[in-house]
Amino acid sequence: MPDNIHIRLNTASVEARVDAIQAAFEERGMKPAEFIQEFRELAEEKWLPENGARVCARAWTDPAFKARLMANGKDAVAELGLSMPAHHRYLVVLENTASIHNVIVCTLCSCTAFSIIGLPPDWYKDLEYRARVVRQSRTVLKEMGLELPASTEIRVWDTTADTRYMVLPMRPSGTEGWSEEKLAELISKDMMIGVARIAGT
């Protein structure tokens, strides 16, 4: 680089840059602080994995609901009072079986059906998970604590701009007659992403 060319680096702190962006929004009549607070409340109070767990428990106990869920996930969850953003046009529910295991990834970023299964975990956003699970799914799942039999087929589903996925775990034996509330307690966000299974299934 020639000696007479100087580049001025922006050394402002992250906090100062955030404040500057917020001030620019406010000058234009926007209210970022209110939006951030509203988003935080949604994430903490409404976008919870308990939503998806309730969906799964209903599917386990109501065959007609399960059929509707598998045919049109977005319409089916709406029956339970659960909504999805308009740009999430489709919710595809993937059923795990004794011979098939489904796992979800977003290779471009970190998209999930967040209003149903909760916001994505940090590891889901990690480039290593996103790159490796599509090529080394069995190894990645084993590293995450889920070792599947060699006979189990693993299917990896990559989220698209308008399609979101949710895994329906297998219902464990011995839970016949359980209430939906008790069944829902068995189900975690990791299970609905497909990196975990209920013990004994």
Tab-separated table of C-alpha atoms in Angstrom:
chain	number	residue	atom	x	y	z
A	1	MET	CA	0.000	0.000	0.000
A	2	PRO	CA	1.456	3.435	-0.908
A	3	ASP	CA	2.728	5.450	2.035
A	4	ASN	CA	0.499	8.407	1.201
A	5	ILE	CA	-2.748	6.386	1.549
A	6	HIS	CA	-4.195	6.135	5.034
A	7	ILE	CA	-7.219	4.154	6.103
A	8	ARG	CA	-9.158	5.350	9.105
A	9	LEU	CA	-10.468	2.406	11.074
A	10	ASN	CA	-13.714	2.650	12.970
A	11	THR	CA	-12.697	1.901	16.539
A	12	ALA	CA	-16.047	2.691	18.127
A	13	SER	CA	-17.258	0.084	20.586
A	14	VAL	CA	-20.091	-2.250	19.721
A	15	GLU	CA	-22.286	-0.426	22.210
A	16	ALA	CA	-21.536	2.937	20.582
A	17	ARG	CA	-22.348	1.575	17.147
A	18	VAL	CA	-25.618	0.085	18.388
A	19	ASP	CA	-26.534	3.431	19.958
A	20	ALA	CA	-25.783	5.212	16.668
A	21	ILE	CA	-27.968	2.802	14.693
A	22	GLN	CA	-30.781	3.162	17.203
A	23	ALA	CA	-30.535	6.963	17.030
A	24	ALA	CA	-30.705	6.832	13.222
A	25	PHE	CA	-33.877	4.734	13.408
A	26	GLU	CA	-35.443	7.084	15.937
A	27	GLU	CA	-34.680	10.115	13.761
A	28	ARG	CA	-36.771	8.452	11.056
A	29	GLY	CA	-39.731	7.843	13.335
A	30	MET	CA	-38.930	4.194	13.997
A	31	LYS	CA	-38.943	2.705	17.484
A	32	PRO	CA	-36.275	-0.009	17.707
A	33	ALA	CA	-36.332	-0.203	21.496
A	34	GLU	CA	-40.046	-1.064	21.464
A	35	PHE	CA	-39.495	-3.648	18.721
A	36	ILE	CA	-36.645	-5.270	20.647
A	37	GLN	CA	-38.752	-5.410	23.812
A	38	GLU	CA	-41.692	-6.898	21.922
A	39	PHE	CA	-39.410	-9.489	20.292
A	40	ARG	CA	-37.914	-10.389	23.668
A	41	GLU	CA	-41.360	-10.884	25.185
A	42	LEU	CA	-42.437	-13.107	22.289
A	43	ALA	CA	-39.268	-15.201	22.560
A	44	GLU	CA	-39.550	-15.599	26.324
A	45	GLU	CA	-43.301	-15.971	26.705
A	46	LYS	CA	-44.797	-17.309	23.463
A	47	TRP	CA	-42.155	-18.890	21.206
A	48	LEU	CA	-41.540	-21.884	23.427
A	49	PRO	CA	-40.693	-25.548	22.808
A	50	GLU	CA	-43.691	-26.380	24.959
A	51	ASN	CA	-45.812	-25.387	21.950
A	52	GLY	CA	-44.308	-28.096	19.781
A	53	ALA	CA	-44.402	-30.595	22.625
A	54	ARG	CA	-48.140	-29.995	22.901
A	55	VAL	CA	-48.520	-30.546	19.153
A	56	CYS	CA	-46.621	-33.842	19.360
A	57	ALA	CA	-48.621	-35.048	22.354
A	58	ARG	CA	-51.876	-34.286	20.544
A	59	ALA	CA	-50.640	-36.192	17.475
A	60	TRP	CA	-49.805	-39.190	19.660
A	61	THR	CA	-53.272	-39.284	21.192
A	62	ASP	CA	-55.506	-38.115	18.332
A	63	PRO	CA	-55.072	-40.017	15.027
A	64	ALA	CA	-57.322	-37.605	13.133
A	65	PHE	CA	-55.279	-34.623	14.291
A	66	LYS	CA	-52.076	-36.468	13.393
A	67	ALA	CA	-53.370	-37.059	9.866
A	68	ARG	CA	-54.144	-33.355	9.475
A	69	LEU	CA	-50.764	-32.432	10.949
A	70	MET	CA	-48.907	-34.614	8.490
A	71	ALA	CA	-50.957	-33.249	5.581
A	72	ASN	CA	-50.745	-29.545	6.472
A	73	GLY	CA	-48.739	-28.722	9.561
A	74	LYS	CA	-49.425	-24.999	9.580
A	75	ASP	CA	-53.194	-25.421	9.488
A	76	ALA	CA	-53.097	-28.174	12.089
A	77	VAL	CA	-51.091	-26.211	14.683
A	78	ALA	CA	-53.502	-23.314	14.172
A	79	GLU	CA	-56.196	-25.595	15.599
A	80	LEU	CA	-54.277	-25.411	18.885
A	81	GLY	CA	-54.091	-21.620	18.751
A	82	LEU	CA	-50.499	-21.579	17.493
A	83	SER	CA	-49.490	-19.202	14.714
A	84	MET	CA	-46.526	-18.892	12.389
A	85	PRO	CA	-45.146	-15.842	10.544
A	86	ALA	CA	-46.669	-15.201	7.125
A	87	HIS	CA	-43.408	-16.019	5.340
A	88	HIS	CA	-43.429	-19.483	6.928
A	89	ARG	CA	-45.807	-20.775	4.290
A	90	TYR	CA	-45.399	-24.451	5.115
A	91	LEU	CA	-44.789	-26.504	8.228
A	92	VAL	CA	-43.719	-30.032	7.306
A	93	VAL	CA	-43.883	-32.534	10.141
A	94	LEU	CA	-41.466	-35.453	9.870
A	95	GLU	CA	-42.370	-38.610	11.740
A	96	ASN	CA	-39.625	-40.702	13.302
A	97	THR	CA	-40.100	-44.463	13.197
A	98	ALA	CA	-38.124	-47.484	14.330
A	99	SER	CA	-36.298	-47.509	10.991
A	100	ILE	CA	-36.233	-43.807	9.999
A	101	HIS	CA	-34.772	-40.893	11.910
A	102	ASN	CA	-35.228	-37.299	10.740
A	103	VAL	CA	-32.967	-34.361	11.556
A	104	ILE	CA	-33.316	-30.691	10.657
A	105	VAL	CA	-30.719	-28.152	9.580
A	106	CYS	CA	-30.576	-24.756	7.944
A	107	THR	CA	-27.375	-24.752	5.897
A	108	LEU	CA	-27.674	-21.044	5.023
A	109	CYS	CA	-28.373	-19.560	8.455
A	110	SER	CA	-30.442	-20.766	11.417
A	111	CYS	CA	-34.086	-20.966	10.322
A	112	THR	CA	-36.507	-23.039	12.374
A	113	ALA	CA	-40.226	-23.101	13.064
A	114	PHE	CA	-39.340	-20.900	16.046
A	115	SER	CA	-42.891	-19.980	17.021
A	116	ILE	CA	-43.627	-23.701	17.404
A	117	ILE	CA	-40.403	-25.296	18.691
A	118	GLY	CA	-38.690	-22.233	20.163
A	119	LEU	CA	-35.719	-20.186	19.047
A	120	PRO	CA	-32.805	-22.198	17.619
A	121	PRO	CA	-30.070	-23.284	20.055
A	122	ASP	CA	-26.602	-21.785	19.635
A	123	TRP	CA	-25.181	-25.047	18.271
A	124	TYR	CA	-27.845	-25.073	15.542
A	125	LYS	CA	-26.462	-21.777	14.231
A	126	ASP	CA	-22.880	-23.009	14.301
A	127	LEU	CA	-21.222	-23.395	10.906
A	128	GLU	CA	-19.736	-26.760	11.871
A	129	TYR	CA	-23.150	-28.287	12.610
A	130	ARG	CA	-24.688	-26.773	9.489
A	131	ALA	CA	-21.883	-28.035	7.249
A	132	ARG	CA	-21.304	-31.460	8.770
A	133	VAL	CA	-24.774	-32.775	9.588
A	134	VAL	CA	-25.654	-33.018	5.892
A	135	ARG	CA	-22.501	-35.013	5.096
A	136	GLN	CA	-21.726	-36.841	8.334
A	137	SER	CA	-25.131	-37.024	9.965
A	138	ARG	CA	-24.540	-40.272	11.867
A	139	THR	CA	-21.216	-39.046	13.236
A	140	VAL	CA	-22.573	-35.639	14.221
A	141	LEU	CA	-25.561	-37.168	16.001
A	142	LYS	CA	-23.271	-39.556	17.870
A	143	GLU	CA	-21.075	-36.637	18.953
A	144	MET	CA	-24.227	-34.964	20.272
A	145	GLY	CA	-25.122	-38.038	22.311
A	146	LEU	CA	-27.473	-39.839	19.925
A	147	GLU	CA	-26.081	-43.131	18.646
A	148	LEU	CA	-28.425	-44.781	16.168
A	149	PRO	CA	-28.280	-48.385	14.933
A	150	ALA	CA	-26.595	-48.866	11.570
A	151	SER	CA	-29.915	-50.117	10.231
A	152	THR	CA	-31.643	-46.803	10.944
A	153	GLU	CA	-31.978	-44.566	7.903
A	154	ILE	CA	-31.142	-40.939	8.661
A	155	ARG	CA	-32.898	-38.283	6.620
A	156	VAL	CA	-31.595	-34.702	6.781
A	157	TRP	CA	-33.974	-31.878	5.884
A	158	ASP	CA	-32.663	-28.443	4.919
A	159	THR	CA	-34.963	-25.526	5.715
A	160	THR	CA	-35.914	-23.269	2.813
A	161	ALA	CA	-37.128	-19.677	2.637
A	162	ASP	CA	-40.785	-20.630	3.011
A	163	THR	CA	-40.712	-24.125	4.527
A	164	ARG	CA	-40.112	-25.023	8.144
A	165	TYR	CA	-39.774	-28.515	9.605
A	166	MET	CA	-40.552	-30.188	12.907
A	167	VAL	CA	-39.728	-33.766	13.906
A	168	LEU	CA	-42.482	-35.840	15.504
A	169	PRO	CA	-40.662	-38.193	17.899
A	170	MET	CA	-41.758	-41.780	18.402
A	171	ARG	CA	-44.112	-42.282	21.296
A	172	PRO	CA	-42.468	-44.501	23.908
A	173	SER	CA	-44.140	-47.736	24.930
A	174	GLY	CA	-45.760	-47.847	28.338
A	175	THR	CA	-47.394	-44.429	27.949
A	176	GLU	CA	-50.829	-45.667	26.977
A	177	GLY	CA	-53.513	-43.767	28.864
A	178	TRP	CA	-51.237	-40.834	29.706
A	179	SER	CA	-52.684	-37.342	29.435
A	180	GLU	CA	-51.459	-34.960	26.740
A	181	GLU	CA	-49.898	-32.799	29.444
A	182	LYS	CA	-47.865	-35.705	30.833
A	183	LEU	CA	-46.820	-36.838	27.359
A	184	ALA	CA	-45.722	-33.323	26.409
A	185	GLU	CA	-43.290	-33.323	29.327
A	186	LEU	CA	-41.299	-36.061	27.558
A	187	ILE	CA	-40.560	-33.921	24.511
A	188	SER	CA	-37.684	-31.447	24.154
A	189	LYS	CA	-36.634	-28.939	21.526
A	190	ASP	CA	-33.673	-31.167	20.592
A	191	MET	CA	-36.092	-34.024	19.856
A	192	MET	CA	-38.154	-31.808	17.561
A	193	ILE	CA	-34.966	-30.816	15.718
A	194	GLY	CA	-33.919	-34.457	15.559
A	195	VAL	CA	-30.687	-34.589	17.541
A	196	ALA	CA	-32.197	-36.501	20.442
A	197	ARG	CA	-34.697	-39.271	21.034
A	198	ILE	CA	-36.848	-40.237	23.970
A	199	ALA	CA	-35.142	-42.985	25.961
A	200	GLY	CA	-36.308	-46.396	24.878
A	201	THR	CA	-37.431	-45.415	21.377
